[in-house]
Amino acid sequence: MNCKSCNIVLSSNSNFCSNCGSKIVDDRLSLKGTWEEFIGPFFSWDNNFWRTFFDLFSKPKDVLEAYISGARKNIFNPFRILFYMQL
C-alpha cells in the first residue's frame, strides 16, 4: 500500500504515513463518513472552532496572520468558518 499524499510504500498495519504524517484512510467514502468529517471538528475535545470563531470577529487580523504564518495547530481554519457561514 502507498501513501496517497507522498506515494511512499507503507506497511499494511500503518495508521499514519511515516514520511509525511498524513492519516491512512482505507474506508470507502460514505454519507456517514462525510457527515463525520463535516461536523466532527465542531464537537471534538481538542477543537479550536469556537475560540477561532469569536477571535475572527474581535481580532481578525491576528487570526489570519497566525494562520497564514503557519500556526495551524491552535487555530481552526478561518476560511472553513467563512465557508460554513455561507451555507
PDB file of C-alpha atoms in Angstrom:
ATOM      1  CA  MET A   1       0.000   0.000   0.000  1.00  0.00           C
ATOM      2  CA  ASN A   2       1.259   3.513  -0.816  1.00  0.00           C
ATOM      3  CA  CYS A   3       0.580   6.839   0.901  1.00  0.00           C
ATOM      4  CA  LYS A   4      -1.896   8.866  -1.139  1.00  0.00           C
ATOM      5  CA  SER A   5      -0.117  12.116  -0.240  1.00  0.00           C
ATOM      6  CA  CYS A   6       3.555  11.349  -0.838  1.00  0.00           C
ATOM      7  CA  ASN A   7       3.433   7.911  -2.546  1.00  0.00           C
ATOM      8  CA  ILE A   8       5.834   6.244  -0.068  1.00  0.00           C
ATOM      9  CA  VAL A   9       5.381   2.476   0.431  1.00  0.00           C
ATOM     10  CA  LEU A  10       3.693   1.747   3.796  1.00  0.00           C
ATOM     11  CA  SER A  11       3.240  -1.368   5.870  1.00  0.00           C
ATOM     12  CA  SER A  12      -0.272  -2.792   5.891  1.00  0.00           C
ATOM     13  CA  ASN A  13      -0.858  -2.033   9.587  1.00  0.00           C
ATOM     14  CA  SER A  14       0.149   1.657   9.469  1.00  0.00           C
ATOM     15  CA  ASN A  15      -2.316   4.288  10.650  1.00  0.00           C
ATOM     16  CA  PHE A  16      -0.163   7.256   9.632  1.00  0.00           C
ATOM     17  CA  CYS A  17       2.494   7.821   6.972  1.00  0.00           C
ATOM     18  CA  SER A  18       5.993   7.760   8.448  1.00  0.00           C
ATOM     19  CA  ASN A  19       7.190  10.239   5.810  1.00  0.00           C
ATOM     20  CA  CYS A  20       4.551  12.986   5.686  1.00  0.00           C
ATOM     21  CA  GLY A  21       2.378  12.153   8.735  1.00  0.00           C
ATOM     22  CA  SER A  22      -0.939  12.019   6.894  1.00  0.00           C
ATOM     23  CA  LYS A  23      -3.653   9.706   8.185  1.00  0.00           C
ATOM     24  CA  ILE A  24      -4.120   6.499   6.222  1.00  0.00           C
ATOM     25  CA  VAL A  25      -7.757   6.119   5.170  1.00  0.00           C
ATOM     26  CA  ASP A  26      -8.829   2.790   3.698  1.00  0.00           C
ATOM     27  CA  ASP A  27     -12.574   3.235   4.134  1.00  0.00           C
ATOM     28  CA  ARG A  28     -14.784   3.948   1.180  1.00  0.00           C
ATOM     29  CA  LEU A  29     -16.464   7.332   1.037  1.00  0.00           C
ATOM     30  CA  SER A  30     -19.912   7.147   2.600  1.00  0.00           C
ATOM     31  CA  LEU A  31     -22.601   9.559   3.680  1.00  0.00           C
ATOM     32  CA  LYS A  32     -21.873   8.802   7.345  1.00  0.00           C
ATOM     33  CA  GLY A  33     -18.128   9.319   6.896  1.00  0.00           C
ATOM     34  CA  THR A  34     -18.677  12.564   5.012  1.00  0.00           C
ATOM     35  CA  TRP A  35     -21.013  13.827   7.729  1.00  0.00           C
ATOM     36  CA  GLU A  36     -18.455  12.943  10.427  1.00  0.00           C
ATOM     37  CA  GLU A  37     -15.723  14.814   8.540  1.00  0.00           C
ATOM     38  CA  PHE A  38     -18.002  17.837   8.149  1.00  0.00           C
ATOM     39  CA  ILE A  39     -19.392  18.055  11.686  1.00  0.00           C
ATOM     40  CA  GLY A  40     -16.543  16.390  13.627  1.00  0.00           C
ATOM     41  CA  PRO A  41     -14.308  19.449  14.076  1.00  0.00           C
ATOM     42  CA  PHE A  42     -17.098  21.341  15.864  1.00  0.00           C
ATOM     43  CA  PHE A  43     -17.547  18.783  18.627  1.00  0.00           C
ATOM     44  CA  SER A  44     -14.118  17.232  19.118  1.00  0.00           C
ATOM     45  CA  TRP A  45     -12.441  17.671  22.515  1.00  0.00           C
ATOM     46  CA  ASP A  46      -9.441  19.463  21.091  1.00  0.00           C
ATOM     47  CA  ASN A  47     -11.467  21.739  18.850  1.00  0.00           C
ATOM     48  CA  ASN A  48     -10.493  25.339  18.408  1.00  0.00           C
ATOM     49  CA  PHE A  49     -13.564  26.265  16.394  1.00  0.00           C
ATOM     50  CA  TRP A  50     -15.345  28.475  18.929  1.00  0.00           C
ATOM     51  CA  ARG A  51     -12.201  30.298  20.047  1.00  0.00           C
ATOM     52  CA  THR A  52     -11.256  30.976  16.418  1.00  0.00           C
ATOM     53  CA  PHE A  53     -14.848  31.907  15.576  1.00  0.00           C
ATOM     54  CA  PHE A  54     -15.032  34.620  18.238  1.00  0.00           C
ATOM     55  CA  ASP A  55     -11.462  35.807  17.633  1.00  0.00           C
ATOM     56  CA  LEU A  56     -12.214  36.100  13.922  1.00  0.00           C
ATOM     57  CA  PHE A  57     -14.731  38.825  14.739  1.00  0.00           C
ATOM     58  CA  SER A  58     -12.878  40.516  17.599  1.00  0.00           C
ATOM     59  CA  LYS A  59      -9.341  40.434  16.145  1.00  0.00           C
ATOM     60  CA  PRO A  60      -9.462  39.076  12.570  1.00  0.00           C
ATOM     61  CA  LYS A  61      -6.030  40.410  11.624  1.00  0.00           C
ATOM     62  CA  ASP A  62      -4.333  38.371  14.378  1.00  0.00           C
ATOM     63  CA  VAL A  63      -6.193  35.183  13.448  1.00  0.00           C
ATOM     64  CA  LEU A  64      -5.458  35.447   9.731  1.00  0.00           C
ATOM     65  CA  GLU A  65      -1.814  36.426  10.252  1.00  0.00           C
ATOM     66  CA  ALA A  66      -1.281  33.486  12.607  1.00  0.00           C
ATOM     67  CA  TYR A  67      -2.978  31.049  10.240  1.00  0.00           C
ATOM     68  CA  ILE A  68      -1.091  32.263   7.176  1.00  0.00           C
ATOM     69  CA  SER A  69       2.226  32.198   9.034  1.00  0.00           C
ATOM     70  CA  GLY A  70       1.661  28.501   9.788  1.00  0.00           C
ATOM     71  CA  ALA A  71       0.221  28.399  13.327  1.00  0.00           C
ATOM     72  CA  ARG A  72      -2.469  25.879  12.382  1.00  0.00           C
ATOM     73  CA  LYS A  73      -2.387  23.673  15.480  1.00  0.00           C
ATOM     74  CA  ASN A  74      -4.185  26.217  17.694  1.00  0.00           C
ATOM     75  CA  ILE A  75      -6.415  27.814  15.073  1.00  0.00           C
ATOM     76  CA  PHE A  76      -9.385  26.316  13.257  1.00  0.00           C
ATOM     77  CA  ASN A  77      -9.197  27.058   9.539  1.00  0.00           C
ATOM     78  CA  PRO A  78     -10.756  30.564   9.298  1.00  0.00           C
ATOM     79  CA  PHE A  79     -11.588  30.077   5.630  1.00  0.00           C
ATOM     80  CA  ARG A  80     -13.589  26.962   6.522  1.00  0.00           C
ATOM     81  CA  ILE A  81     -15.518  29.011   9.101  1.00  0.00           C
ATOM     82  CA  LEU A  82     -16.406  31.556   6.442  1.00  0.00           C
ATOM     83  CA  PHE A  83     -17.459  28.742   4.096  1.00  0.00           C
ATOM     84  CA  TYR A  84     -19.716  27.226   6.785  1.00  0.00           C
ATOM     85  CA  MET A  85     -21.278  30.628   7.403  1.00  0.00           C
ATOM     86  CA  GLN A  86     -22.278  30.829   3.736  1.00  0.00           C
ATOM     87  CA  LEU A  87     -24.274  27.571   3.940  1.00  0.00           C
TER      88      LEU A  87
END
